[in-house]
Coordinates of C-alpha atoms in Angstrom, one line a residue:
Chain A
M366 CA 0.0 0.0 0.0
K367 CA 2.8 2.4 1.0
T368 CA 4.7 1.3 -2.2
I369 CA 1.7 2.2 -4.4
F370 CA 1.3 5.5 -2.6
L371 CA 5.0 6.4 -3.0
A372 CA 5.1 5.2 -6.6
T373 CA 2.1 7.3 -7.5
Y374 CA 3.4 10.3 -5.7
L375 CA 6.7 10.2 -7.6
A376 CA 5.0 9.4 -10.9
I377 CA 2.5 12.2 -10.7
K378 CA 4.9 14.8 -9.4
E379 CA 7.3 14.1 -12.3
I380 CA 4.5 14.3 -14.8
V381 CA 3.2 17.6 -13.4
R382 CA 6.6 19.2 -13.1
N383 CA 7.5 18.1 -16.7
R384 CA 4.0 18.5 -18.1
G385 CA 5.2 19.9 -21.4
R386 CA 7.3 16.9 -22.2
F387 CA 4.7 14.4 -21.1
L388 CA 1.9 16.2 -22.8
L389 CA 3.9 16.0 -26.1
V390 CA 4.1 12.2 -25.8
S391 CA 0.4 12.1 -24.8
L392 CA -0.4 14.1 -28.1
V393 CA 1.6 11.6 -30.1
I394 CA -0.5 8.9 -28.5
A395 CA -3.6 10.9 -29.1
L396 CA -2.8 11.1 -32.8
I397 CA -2.1 7.3 -32.9
T398 CA -5.5 6.8 -31.2
L399 CA -7.2 9.0 -33.7
L400 CA -5.7 7.1 -36.5
V401 CA -6.5 3.7 -35.0
L402 CA -10.1 4.7 -34.2
F403 CA -10.6 6.0 -37.7
I404 CA -9.2 2.9 -39.3
A405 CA -11.4 0.8 -37.1
A406 CA -14.4 3.0 -38.0
L407 CA -13.5 2.8 -41.7
G408 CA -13.2 -1.0 -41.4
E409 CA -16.5 -1.2 -39.8
G410 CA -18.0 1.3 -42.3
L411 CA -16.6 -0.5 -45.3
G412 CA -17.6 -3.8 -43.9
N413 CA -21.1 -2.5 -43.2
G414 CA -21.4 -1.3 -46.7
N415 CA -20.8 -4.8 -47.8
R416 CA -22.6 -6.8 -45.2
Q417 CA -25.1 -4.6 -43.5
Y418 CA -28.1 -6.2 -45.3
V419 CA -27.0 -9.8 -44.8
D420 CA -26.0 -9.1 -41.2
G421 CA -29.4 -7.8 -40.4
L422 CA -31.4 -10.6 -41.9
D423 CA -34.0 -12.2 -39.7
A424 CA -32.6 -15.6 -40.6
Q425 CA -30.0 -18.1 -39.4
L426 CA -29.2 -20.0 -42.6
I427 CA -28.7 -19.0 -46.3
V428 CA -29.5 -21.4 -49.1
F429 CA -27.2 -21.2 -52.1
L430 CA -27.1 -23.1 -55.4
E431 CA -24.9 -26.1 -55.1
K432 CA -21.2 -25.4 -56.0
S433 CA -21.7 -21.7 -55.9
D434 CA -19.1 -21.4 -53.2
Y435 CA -21.5 -19.3 -51.1
I436 CA -21.1 -16.4 -53.5
I437 CA -24.4 -14.6 -53.7
P438 CA -24.1 -13.4 -57.3
S439 CA -23.1 -16.7 -58.7
S440 CA -25.9 -18.5 -57.0
R441 CA -29.3 -18.8 -58.9
L442 CA -31.9 -21.1 -57.4
D443 CA -34.7 -22.9 -59.1
T444 CA -38.1 -21.3 -58.3
N445 CA -39.3 -24.6 -56.7
T446 CA -36.5 -24.6 -54.2
I447 CA -38.3 -22.1 -52.0
R448 CA -41.3 -24.4 -51.6
A449 CA -39.0 -27.3 -50.9
V450 CA -37.1 -25.4 -48.2
R451 CA -40.4 -24.3 -46.5
R452 CA -41.5 -27.9 -46.3
V453 CA -38.5 -29.1 -44.3
E454 CA -39.5 -29.5 -40.6
G455 CA -37.7 -27.1 -38.3
V456 CA -37.9 -24.3 -40.8
A457 CA -40.0 -21.5 -39.4
D458 CA -40.1 -19.4 -42.6
A459 CA -38.0 -18.8 -45.7
G460 CA -37.8 -15.9 -48.1
A461 CA -36.3 -15.7 -51.6
I462 CA -33.8 -12.9 -52.2
Y463 CA -33.0 -11.6 -55.7
T464 CA -30.0 -9.2 -56.2
S465 CA -29.0 -6.8 -58.9
N466 CA -27.6 -3.3 -59.3
T467 CA -29.3 -0.3 -60.8
E468 CA -29.2 3.5 -60.8
I469 CA -31.7 6.1 -59.6
V470 CA -31.6 8.6 -62.4
S471 CA -34.4 10.9 -61.2
L472 CA -31.9 12.9 -59.1
E473 CA -29.4 15.7 -59.9
E474 CA -26.6 13.2 -59.3
P475 CA -27.6 9.7 -60.4
L476 CA -27.3 7.3 -57.4
K477 CA -26.0 3.8 -57.8
V478 CA -28.0 1.4 -55.7
S479 CA -28.4 -2.3 -55.0
M480 CA -31.8 -3.4 -56.1
L481 CA -33.0 -6.4 -54.0
A482 CA -36.3 -8.2 -54.6
V483 CA -37.8 -9.8 -51.5
E484 CA -41.1 -11.2 -50.4
P485 CA -43.2 -8.9 -48.1
G486 CA -43.4 -10.4 -44.6
K487 CA -40.8 -13.1 -45.3
P488 CA -37.2 -13.3 -44.1
G489 CA -35.2 -11.0 -46.4
M490 CA -37.7 -8.1 -46.0
P491 CA -36.3 -5.7 -43.5
E492 CA -38.5 -4.0 -40.9
I493 CA -40.3 -0.9 -42.2
L494 CA -39.6 2.2 -40.1
E495 CA -41.8 4.6 -42.1
G496 CA -44.6 4.0 -44.6
R497 CA -45.5 0.4 -45.5
E498 CA -44.2 -2.7 -47.3
F499 CA -44.9 -2.9 -51.0
R500 CA -47.7 -5.1 -52.2
S501 CA -46.5 -8.3 -53.7
G502 CA -46.5 -9.3 -57.4
E503 CA -46.0 -6.7 -60.0
A504 CA -46.7 -3.5 -58.1
R505 CA -44.4 -0.7 -59.2
E506 CA -43.4 0.1 -55.7
A507 CA -40.2 0.3 -53.8
V508 CA -38.9 0.5 -50.3
I509 CA -35.7 2.5 -49.8
D510 CA -33.2 2.1 -47.0
R511 CA -31.9 4.9 -44.8
N512 CA -28.7 5.1 -46.8
V513 CA -30.6 6.1 -50.0
A514 CA -32.5 8.7 -47.9
L515 CA -29.2 10.1 -46.5
R516 CA -27.6 10.4 -50.0
S517 CA -30.7 12.0 -51.7
D518 CA -33.7 13.9 -50.6
I519 CA -36.0 11.0 -51.6
K520 CA -38.9 10.6 -49.1
V521 CA -41.7 8.1 -48.7
G522 CA -44.4 9.1 -51.2
D523 CA -41.9 10.3 -53.8
T524 CA -41.6 8.7 -57.3
I525 CA -38.2 7.6 -58.5
E526 CA -37.0 6.6 -61.9
I527 CA -34.4 3.9 -62.4
R528 CA -32.3 2.9 -65.4
S529 CA -31.6 -0.7 -66.4
T530 CA -29.6 -1.9 -69.3
Q531 CA -31.5 -4.7 -70.8
G532 CA -29.9 -6.4 -73.7
T533 CA -28.5 -3.5 -75.7
E534 CA -31.0 -0.8 -74.6
D535 CA -31.2 1.5 -71.6
K536 CA -34.7 1.1 -70.2
F537 CA -36.3 3.5 -67.6
Y538 CA -38.8 2.5 -65.0
T539 CA -40.8 4.6 -62.5
L540 CA -41.4 3.3 -59.0
E541 CA -43.3 4.8 -56.1
V542 CA -41.5 4.9 -52.8
V543 CA -43.8 3.5 -50.2
G544 CA -41.6 2.7 -47.3
L545 CA -38.3 3.3 -45.5
T546 CA -36.1 0.8 -43.7
S547 CA -32.9 1.2 -41.6
G548 CA -29.5 1.1 -43.4
Q549 CA -29.4 -2.1 -45.5
S550 CA -26.3 -1.5 -47.7
Y551 CA -25.3 -4.4 -49.9
S552 CA -22.3 -4.6 -52.2
F553 CA -21.2 -1.1 -51.0
Q554 CA -24.3 0.5 -52.2
P555 CA -27.5 1.7 -50.6
T556 CA -30.4 -0.4 -51.3
I557 CA -33.9 -0.3 -52.7
F558 CA -36.3 -3.2 -52.3
V559 CA -38.9 -4.2 -54.9
P560 CA -41.4 -7.1 -55.3
S561 CA -39.9 -10.1 -57.1
A562 CA -42.2 -10.0 -60.2
T563 CA -41.4 -6.3 -60.7
W564 CA -37.8 -7.1 -60.3
E565 CA -37.8 -9.6 -63.0
K566 CA -39.2 -7.0 -65.4
I567 CA -37.1 -4.0 -64.5
R568 CA -33.7 -5.6 -63.5
P569 CA -30.7 -5.2 -65.8
Q570 CA -30.4 -8.3 -67.9
S571 CA -28.4 -9.6 -70.8
E572 CA -30.0 -10.4 -74.2
S573 CA -30.2 -14.1 -73.4
D574 CA -32.0 -13.6 -70.1
M575 CA -34.8 -11.5 -71.7
G576 CA -38.2 -12.8 -72.4
S577 CA -38.4 -14.8 -69.2
D578 CA -41.1 -13.9 -66.7
T579 CA -39.9 -16.2 -64.0
P580 CA -37.7 -14.6 -61.4
Y581 CA -34.9 -16.9 -60.2
P582 CA -33.8 -16.1 -56.7
N583 CA -30.1 -15.8 -55.9
I584 CA -30.5 -17.1 -52.3
I585 CA -33.0 -18.0 -49.8
A586 CA -33.0 -16.7 -46.2
V587 CA -34.1 -19.4 -43.8
K588 CA -35.5 -18.7 -40.4
L589 CA -35.3 -21.7 -38.0
Q590 CA -37.8 -22.6 -35.3
D591 CA -34.9 -23.3 -33.0
P592 CA -32.0 -20.9 -33.9
A593 CA -29.6 -23.1 -31.9
Q594 CA -30.0 -25.9 -34.4
I595 CA -27.9 -24.3 -37.1
E596 CA -25.6 -27.2 -37.9
A597 CA -28.3 -29.9 -37.7
M598 CA -30.7 -27.9 -39.9
S599 CA -28.0 -27.1 -42.4
A600 CA -27.3 -30.8 -42.8
L601 CA -31.0 -31.6 -42.9
L602 CA -31.7 -28.9 -45.6
T603 CA -28.9 -30.2 -47.8
E604 CA -30.2 -33.7 -47.5
R605 CA -33.8 -32.9 -48.2
V606 CA -33.6 -30.2 -50.9
A607 CA -31.9 -31.0 -54.2
N608 CA -29.0 -28.9 -55.7
I609 CA -28.4 -26.6 -52.8
E610 CA -25.6 -25.8 -50.3
V611 CA -26.3 -24.0 -47.0
A612 CA -24.3 -21.6 -45.0
D613 CA -24.7 -19.6 -41.8
I614 CA -24.8 -15.8 -41.8
D615 CA -21.1 -15.4 -40.9
T616 CA -19.9 -17.8 -43.6
T617 CA -22.1 -15.9 -46.1
I618 CA -20.6 -12.6 -45.0
S619 CA -17.0 -13.7 -45.3
N620 CA -17.7 -15.0 -48.8
I621 CA -19.2 -11.7 -50.0
P622 CA -16.8 -10.8 -52.9
G623 CA -13.9 -8.7 -51.6
Y624 CA -15.2 -8.7 -48.0
S625 CA -12.4 -10.8 -46.3
A626 CA -9.7 -9.2 -48.4
Q627 CA -10.9 -5.7 -47.5
Q628 CA -11.3 -6.5 -43.8
G629 CA -7.8 -8.0 -43.8
T630 CA -6.3 -4.9 -45.3
V631 CA -8.0 -2.6 -42.8
Q632 CA -7.0 -4.8 -39.9
T633 CA -3.3 -5.0 -41.1
Q634 CA -3.3 -1.1 -41.1
A635 CA -4.7 -1.0 -37.6
V636 CA -2.2 -3.6 -36.3
F637 CA 0.8 -1.7 -37.9
T638 CA -0.5 1.6 -36.4
L639 CA -0.5 0.0 -33.0
L640 CA 2.9 -1.4 -33.5
I641 CA 4.2 2.1 -34.5
G642 CA 2.6 3.3 -31.3
I643 CA 4.4 0.7 -29.2
L644 CA 7.7 1.7 -30.9
V645 CA 7.1 5.4 -30.2
I646 CA 6.2 4.9 -26.6
G647 CA 9.0 2.4 -26.1
G648 CA 11.5 4.8 -27.6
F649 CA 10.4 7.8 -25.6
F650 CA 10.4 6.0 -22.2
Q651 CA 13.7 4.3 -23.0
I652 CA 15.4 7.6 -23.8
Q653 CA 13.8 9.1 -20.7
I654 CA 15.1 6.3 -18.4
L655 CA 18.6 6.6 -19.9
Q656 CA 18.5 10.3 -18.9
K657 CA 17.3 9.5 -15.4
V658 CA 19.9 6.9 -14.5
P659 CA 21.6 9.1 -11.9
Q660 CA 18.3 10.1 -10.4
I661 CA 17.1 6.6 -10.2
G662 CA 20.4 5.6 -8.6
V663 CA 19.9 8.2 -5.9
L664 CA 16.3 7.1 -5.3
K665 CA 17.6 3.6 -4.8
A666 CA 20.6 4.6 -2.8
I667 CA 18.5 6.5 -0.2
G668 CA 16.3 3.4 0.3
S669 CA 13.7 3.2 -2.4
A670 CA 12.8 -0.4 -3.2
N671 CA 13.2 -1.7 -6.8
G672 CA 9.5 -2.5 -6.9
M673 CA 8.5 1.1 -6.0
V674 CA 10.8 2.5 -8.7
G675 CA 9.5 0.0 -11.3
L676 CA 5.9 0.7 -10.2
S677 CA 6.4 4.4 -10.6
A678 CA 7.6 3.9 -14.1
V679 CA 4.6 1.7 -14.9
I680 CA 2.2 4.3 -13.4
Q681 CA 3.8 7.1 -15.4
I682 CA 3.4 5.1 -18.6
I683 CA -0.2 4.2 -17.9
V684 CA -1.1 7.8 -17.0
V685 CA 0.6 9.2 -20.1
T686 CA -1.0 6.5 -22.3
A687 CA -4.5 7.0 -20.8
M688 CA -4.2 10.8 -21.2
G689 CA -3.2 10.3 -24.9
V690 CA -6.0 7.8 -25.5
G691 CA -8.5 10.1 -23.8
I692 CA -7.5 13.2 -25.9
G693 CA -7.4 11.0 -29.0
G694 CA -10.9 9.7 -28.3
G695 CA -12.2 13.2 -27.8
L696 CA -10.5 14.3 -31.0
T697 CA -12.0 11.4 -32.9
Y698 CA -15.4 12.2 -31.6
L699 CA -15.1 15.9 -32.7
F700 CA -13.8 14.9 -36.1
S701 CA -16.6 12.3 -36.6
L702 CA -19.2 15.1 -36.1
G703 CA -17.9 16.8 -39.2
F704 CA -17.8 13.9 -41.5
P705 CA -20.3 13.7 -44.4
P706 CA -22.5 10.5 -44.5
T707 CA -21.0 9.4 -47.8
I708 CA -17.7 8.6 -46.0
P709 CA -18.3 5.1 -44.6
L710 CA -17.2 5.7 -41.0
V711 CA -19.1 3.7 -38.4
F712 CA -18.1 3.8 -34.8
N713 CA -19.0 0.5 -33.5
G714 CA -19.0 0.4 -29.7
V715 CA -17.4 -3.0 -29.4
N716 CA -14.7 -2.4 -32.0
S717 CA -13.9 1.1 -30.6
L718 CA -13.6 -0.5 -27.1
I719 CA -11.2 -3.2 -28.4
A720 CA -9.2 -0.5 -30.1
V721 CA -9.1 1.6 -26.9
V722 CA -8.1 -1.4 -24.8
L723 CA -5.3 -2.2 -27.3
L724 CA -4.2 1.4 -27.3
L725 CA -4.0 1.5 -23.5
L726 CA -1.9 -1.7 -23.7
I727 CA 0.7 -0.2 -26.1
G728 CA 2.1 2.0 -23.4
P729 CA 3.0 -0.7 -20.9
V730 CA 4.1 -3.0 -23.7
G731 CA 6.2 -0.4 -25.3
G732 CA 7.6 0.7 -22.0
L733 CA 8.4 -2.8 -20.8
V734 CA 12.1 -2.6 -21.8
S735 CA 12.5 0.8 -20.0
I736 CA 10.7 -0.5 -16.9
V737 CA 12.9 -3.6 -16.6
Y738 CA 15.9 -1.2 -17.2
A739 CA 14.8 1.1 -14.4
V740 CA 14.4 -1.8 -12.0
R741 CA 17.9 -3.0 -12.8
I742 CA 19.7 0.3 -12.4
E743 CA 22.3 -0.1 -9.6
P744 CA 22.1 2.3 -6.7
L745 CA 25.9 2.5 -7.0
K746 CA 25.2 4.8 -10.1
A747 CA 24.6 7.5 -7.5
L748 CA 28.2 7.2 -6.4
R749 CA 29.7 7.3 -9.9
L750 CA 30.6 3.6 -9.5
G751 CA 29.2 0.4 -11.0
Chain B
M1455 CA 22.5 1.3 23.5
S1456 CA 26.1 1.3 22.6
D1457 CA 27.7 4.6 21.7
I1458 CA 29.3 3.0 18.6
A1459 CA 27.3 4.0 15.5
L1460 CA 29.6 2.3 13.0
E1461 CA 32.1 -0.5 13.4
V1462 CA 34.3 -1.7 10.6
R1463 CA 36.3 -4.9 11.1
D1464 CA 39.1 -6.2 8.8
L1465 CA 37.2 -5.0 5.7
V1466 CA 38.6 -6.2 2.4
K1467 CA 37.3 -5.6 -1.1
T1468 CA 39.1 -7.0 -4.1
F1469 CA 38.4 -6.4 -7.7
S1470 CA 39.7 -8.6 -10.5
L1471 CA 40.9 -6.7 -13.5
D1472 CA 42.4 -8.5 -16.5
G1473 CA 43.4 -11.3 -14.3
T1474 CA 45.2 -9.2 -11.7
T1475 CA 43.6 -8.8 -8.3
I1476 CA 43.4 -5.3 -6.8
N1477 CA 42.7 -4.7 -3.1
A1478 CA 40.6 -1.6 -3.3
V1479 CA 40.0 -1.8 0.4
D1480 CA 42.6 -3.7 2.3
Q1481 CA 42.1 -4.8 6.0
V1482 CA 40.5 -1.6 7.1
S1483 CA 39.2 -1.4 10.7
F1484 CA 37.8 1.6 12.6
Q1485 CA 34.9 2.8 14.7
V1486 CA 32.8 6.0 14.6
K1487 CA 30.8 7.0 17.7
F1488 CA 27.5 8.8 17.7
G1489 CA 28.1 12.5 17.7
E1490 CA 31.4 12.1 15.9
F1491 CA 32.3 13.7 12.6
V1492 CA 35.1 11.9 10.6
A1493 CA 36.8 12.7 7.4
L1494 CA 38.0 10.1 4.9
V1495 CA 40.9 11.5 2.9
G1496 CA 43.4 10.2 0.4
P1497 CA 44.5 10.5 -3.2
S1498 CA 42.3 9.3 -6.1
G1499 CA 42.2 5.6 -6.3
S1500 CA 43.1 5.1 -2.6
G1501 CA 39.8 3.3 -2.1
K1502 CA 37.7 6.1 -0.4
T1503 CA 34.7 5.8 -2.6
T1504 CA 34.8 1.9 -2.5
L1505 CA 34.9 2.0 1.2
L1506 CA 32.0 4.5 1.3
S1507 CA 30.0 2.3 -1.0
I1508 CA 30.5 -0.6 1.3
L1509 CA 29.6 1.4 4.4
A1510 CA 26.5 2.6 2.5
A1511 CA 25.4 -1.0 2.0
L1512 CA 25.6 -0.5 -1.8
L1513 CA 28.6 -2.8 -2.3
T1514 CA 29.2 -6.2 -0.7
P1515 CA 32.7 -6.6 0.8
T1516 CA 34.9 -9.5 -0.1
S1517 CA 35.5 -10.1 3.6
G1518 CA 35.3 -8.4 6.9
Q1519 CA 32.4 -6.9 8.9
V1520 CA 30.4 -3.7 8.9
L1521 CA 28.1 -3.0 11.8
I1522 CA 25.8 0.0 11.6
D1523 CA 24.0 0.7 14.9
G1524 CA 24.9 -2.8 15.9
Q1525 CA 23.4 -4.5 12.8
D1526 CA 25.8 -6.6 10.7
L1527 CA 25.5 -5.8 7.0
S1528 CA 27.0 -9.1 5.8
A1529 CA 24.2 -11.0 7.4
M1530 CA 21.5 -9.1 5.5
N1531 CA 19.7 -9.9 2.2
E1532 CA 19.1 -7.2 -0.4
K1533 CA 15.6 -6.3 1.0
T1534 CA 16.9 -5.7 4.5
R1535 CA 19.8 -3.7 3.1
V1536 CA 17.4 -1.4 1.3
K1537 CA 15.5 -1.0 4.6
L1538 CA 18.7 -0.2 6.4
R1539 CA 19.7 2.4 3.9
R1540 CA 16.3 4.0 4.3
E1541 CA 16.2 4.0 8.1
K1542 CA 19.8 4.1 9.3
I1543 CA 21.8 5.9 6.7
G1544 CA 21.7 9.4 5.3
F1545 CA 23.4 10.3 2.1
T1546 CA 24.8 13.2 0.2
F1547 CA 26.4 12.6 -3.1
Q1548 CA 28.9 14.6 -5.2
A1549 CA 26.3 15.5 -7.9
N1550 CA 22.8 14.8 -9.0
N1551 CA 21.9 14.7 -5.3
L1552 CA 18.3 15.7 -5.4
I1553 CA 15.2 14.4 -7.3
P1554 CA 15.0 17.0 -10.0
F1555 CA 11.2 17.2 -10.1
L1556 CA 10.7 17.7 -6.4
S1557 CA 11.1 21.0 -4.6
A1558 CA 13.6 21.6 -1.8
R1559 CA 10.9 20.8 0.8
E1560 CA 9.6 17.8 -1.1
N1561 CA 13.1 16.4 -1.5
V1562 CA 13.6 16.5 2.3
E1563 CA 10.1 15.3 3.0
F1564 CA 10.5 12.4 0.6
M1565 CA 13.0 10.8 3.0
L1566 CA 10.2 11.0 5.6
R1567 CA 7.7 9.6 3.2
L1568 CA 10.0 6.7 2.4
N1569 CA 10.1 5.8 6.1
G1570 CA 6.4 6.4 6.5
K1571 CA 7.1 9.2 9.0
L1572 CA 5.6 12.2 7.3
D1573 CA 3.3 13.9 9.6
H1574 CA 2.6 17.4 10.8
G1575 CA 5.4 17.4 13.4
S1576 CA 8.0 16.0 11.0
R1577 CA 6.9 18.5 8.3
I1578 CA 7.7 21.3 10.8
R1579 CA 11.0 19.8 11.7
S1580 CA 11.8 19.5 8.0
D1581 CA 11.1 23.2 7.3
E1582 CA 13.0 24.2 10.4
L1583 CA 16.1 22.2 9.3
L1584 CA 16.0 23.8 5.9
A1585 CA 15.6 27.2 7.5
R1586 CA 18.6 26.3 9.8
L1587 CA 20.6 25.6 6.6
G1588 CA 19.6 29.1 5.2
L1589 CA 17.0 27.8 2.8
A1590 CA 13.8 29.3 4.3
E1591 CA 13.2 31.2 1.1
R1592 CA 13.9 28.3 -1.1
L1593 CA 11.4 25.7 0.1
H1594 CA 9.4 25.7 -3.1
N1595 CA 12.3 25.9 -5.5
L1596 CA 13.2 23.0 -7.8
P1597 CA 16.8 21.8 -7.7
A1598 CA 17.4 23.5 -11.1
Q1599 CA 16.4 26.8 -9.6
M1600 CA 19.0 26.6 -6.8
S1601 CA 22.8 27.0 -6.8
G1602 CA 25.2 24.1 -6.2
G1603 CA 25.7 25.1 -2.6
Q1604 CA 22.0 25.4 -2.0
Q1605 CA 21.4 21.9 -3.5
Q1606 CA 24.2 20.5 -1.3
R1607 CA 22.5 22.0 1.8
V1608 CA 19.1 20.5 0.8
A1609 CA 20.9 17.2 0.4
I1610 CA 22.3 17.6 3.9
A1611 CA 18.8 18.3 5.3
R1612 CA 17.6 15.2 3.5
A1613 CA 20.5 13.1 4.9
L1614 CA 19.6 14.2 8.5
I1615 CA 15.9 14.6 8.6
H1616 CA 15.1 10.9 9.5
N1617 CA 17.7 10.8 12.3
P1618 CA 19.9 8.1 10.8
A1619 CA 22.7 6.5 12.7
L1620 CA 25.2 7.2 10.0
V1621 CA 25.4 10.1 7.6
L1622 CA 27.7 9.7 4.6
A1623 CA 28.8 12.6 2.5
D1624 CA 30.6 11.9 -0.8
E1625 CA 32.7 14.9 -1.9
P1626 CA 30.0 17.4 -0.9
T1627 CA 32.2 20.4 -1.8
A1628 CA 33.5 19.2 -5.1
S1629 CA 31.4 21.7 -7.1
L1630 CA 31.5 24.6 -4.6
D1631 CA 33.8 27.7 -4.3
T1632 CA 35.9 27.8 -1.1
E1633 CA 33.6 30.1 0.9
R1634 CA 30.5 28.1 0.2
A1635 CA 32.4 24.8 0.8
F1636 CA 33.5 26.0 4.2
Q1637 CA 29.9 27.1 5.0
V1638 CA 28.4 23.8 4.0
V1639 CA 30.9 21.6 5.8
E1640 CA 30.7 23.7 8.9
T1641 CA 26.9 23.6 9.1
F1642 CA 27.1 19.9 8.4
A1643 CA 29.6 19.4 11.3
N1644 CA 27.4 21.4 13.6
L1645 CA 24.3 19.4 12.8
I1646 CA 26.1 16.1 13.2
H1647 CA 27.3 17.2 16.7
E1648 CA 24.0 18.7 17.8
N1649 CA 21.9 15.7 16.7
G1650 CA 24.3 13.1 17.9
R1651 CA 24.7 11.3 14.6
A1652 CA 27.9 9.7 13.2
G1653 CA 29.1 11.5 10.2
I1654 CA 31.7 10.5 7.5
I1655 CA 32.8 13.0 4.9
V1656 CA 34.8 11.8 1.9
T1657 CA 36.9 14.6 0.6
H1658 CA 40.2 15.3 -1.2
D1659 CA 40.2 18.9 0.0
L1660 CA 42.2 18.7 3.2
R1661 CA 41.1 22.2 4.3
M1662 CA 37.7 20.7 5.1
C1663 CA 39.3 18.7 7.9
Q1664 CA 39.3 21.6 10.2
F1665 CA 35.6 20.9 11.0
V1666 CA 36.0 17.2 11.8
D1667 CA 36.9 15.3 15.0
R1668 CA 39.1 12.7 13.3
V1669 CA 40.8 12.2 10.0
L1670 CA 41.3 8.8 8.4
Q1671 CA 43.9 8.8 5.7
M1672 CA 43.8 6.1 3.0
Q1673 CA 46.3 5.0 0.5
D1674 CA 46.2 2.0 -1.8
G1675 CA 43.2 0.6 0.0
K1676 CA 44.8 0.8 3.4
L1677 CA 44.2 3.0 6.4
V1678 CA 47.7 4.5 6.6
R1679 CA 47.2 7.2 9.2
V1680 CA 44.6 8.5 11.8
Y1681 CA 44.7 12.0 13.0
D1682 CA 42.8 12.3 16.2
N1683 CA 44.2 15.2 18.0
K1684 CA 42.9 18.6 17.3
K1685 CA 46.3 20.1 16.8
E1686 CA 47.4 17.6 14.2
I1687 CA 44.1 18.0 12.4
M1688 CA 44.5 21.8 12.2
E1689 CA 48.0 21.4 10.9
L1690 CA 46.8 19.0 8.2
A1691 CA 43.9 21.4 7.3
T1692 CA 46.0 24.5 7.1
A1693 CA 49.2 23.0 5.6
T1694 CA 47.9 23.0 2.1
I1695 CA 47.0 26.8 2.2
H1696 CA 50.7 27.7 2.5

């Protein structure tokens, strides 16, 4: 107890009396914090742009075409599959999902969006926040997600025009916006939802696809009666339904084209930034300890225990790091207020917390060498010997 | 309680250097009583600092015994030695004496903190001691804001505040001009005598000997001569002036 008190006393006194120097190091840590938190937010934002829709599905399993390697665009299921899936016992509900890209042209700046066709009331249809779901069938109605609303001034009740390249021609279709959902980005684009029969008519398609009236879903979202039975149900579905393969949500997300590679890149950046942080802190405290050798020698000569001197160094590093992380967190918050919604920054509580904990650890880890060095300094140094 | 603060018996410290053995301290024995101020003199390399380091429990002797206030250093482990340094020994060093980020008062009080003895009464004693050393106006100054002599005086206050049995001063006047050096050592001697501590000052400036009760002269690790009568000491101290 006395050791902790003495160590804290020394550590705090030194920081207060040399506040300029310590503040400078704190600011370096603050900048590293800013960088790490922004990279984490960017990773989350980019990841969200890719996975937000799939992540939010009210389903536990996704059915793909056999041998599609869980890649959504390469999977196209037979129309009967949905009925077969619904018949399997243990399946609470299932909804077909059809994916494509299009462009809203009835805006000053055309907006590229994902156009997803889903079945109202089935898994795949996100919850409506405002307005209503579209009627099924061929209704020329659309539900937009919040990302569309953020990037344009489209509101429920508006009419939008989309462009699809079908065969060799550009076709234009008008849709009435009837509802709004939360953010449902897919494939880095904001999303509009349409009924499946409408989708089949208005989606971009190649010459060979044209003329068909039957929409083929890419995937089926399956909601289980018992969400804990993911593995058993996955096996059962594969056994009962022909020509499919089944993945859980996490597998589906990591197989979204580019998703894993992108997250890997972002994480590598974050890790290297943390490593740089460790080196910076390590360097600073090592240089500082080298300058303080005589002082530490005196402290020990007059009867300070090694543990107290070491603890004092630890406390100092923790205080400086915590201050830096605190300032950095504040700066990050201030900066984040000024960022436009088009930059994919998402501050996820869990990720930010992990980043902050790692940042708080870089101090002690970086300062480890200097702490060991401080503990090992011989008190004889005070007497010009040893 | 015995009146012997420090007892040194047959102390030997050998260093090996390139295969040759050097006796830095060679069969040294002496005693210092409470209230006695002793100077340790000798040319460079005579073993003064090595002897001081052993007395300060900073260096383990090759053989021989050191008893501080009756406690045998050789029988102690490192933890007990740290405790002994904290409780029984006061130090002043040649340079870098003070903790640079603590004020004069805080440096002295730190010694009390270390010993868990900082309270209202000891705070007052600490300020009085600093005032006695002419530092009443300097209580809140950091070491860097004080002269070398002032720093040495703060160090003396720190060395005495916890009433140690033994006070060791390593070349306290090395960086001071003559007048300040005399002042510092004289005050030091007075405080040693008044408080009944045992004091040892290592110096190569023989003029400082005029304030001590006894002079131990070292050469090649051996104690070659002891001056213990006042007349001899004064002769030694003034001889160098002419």
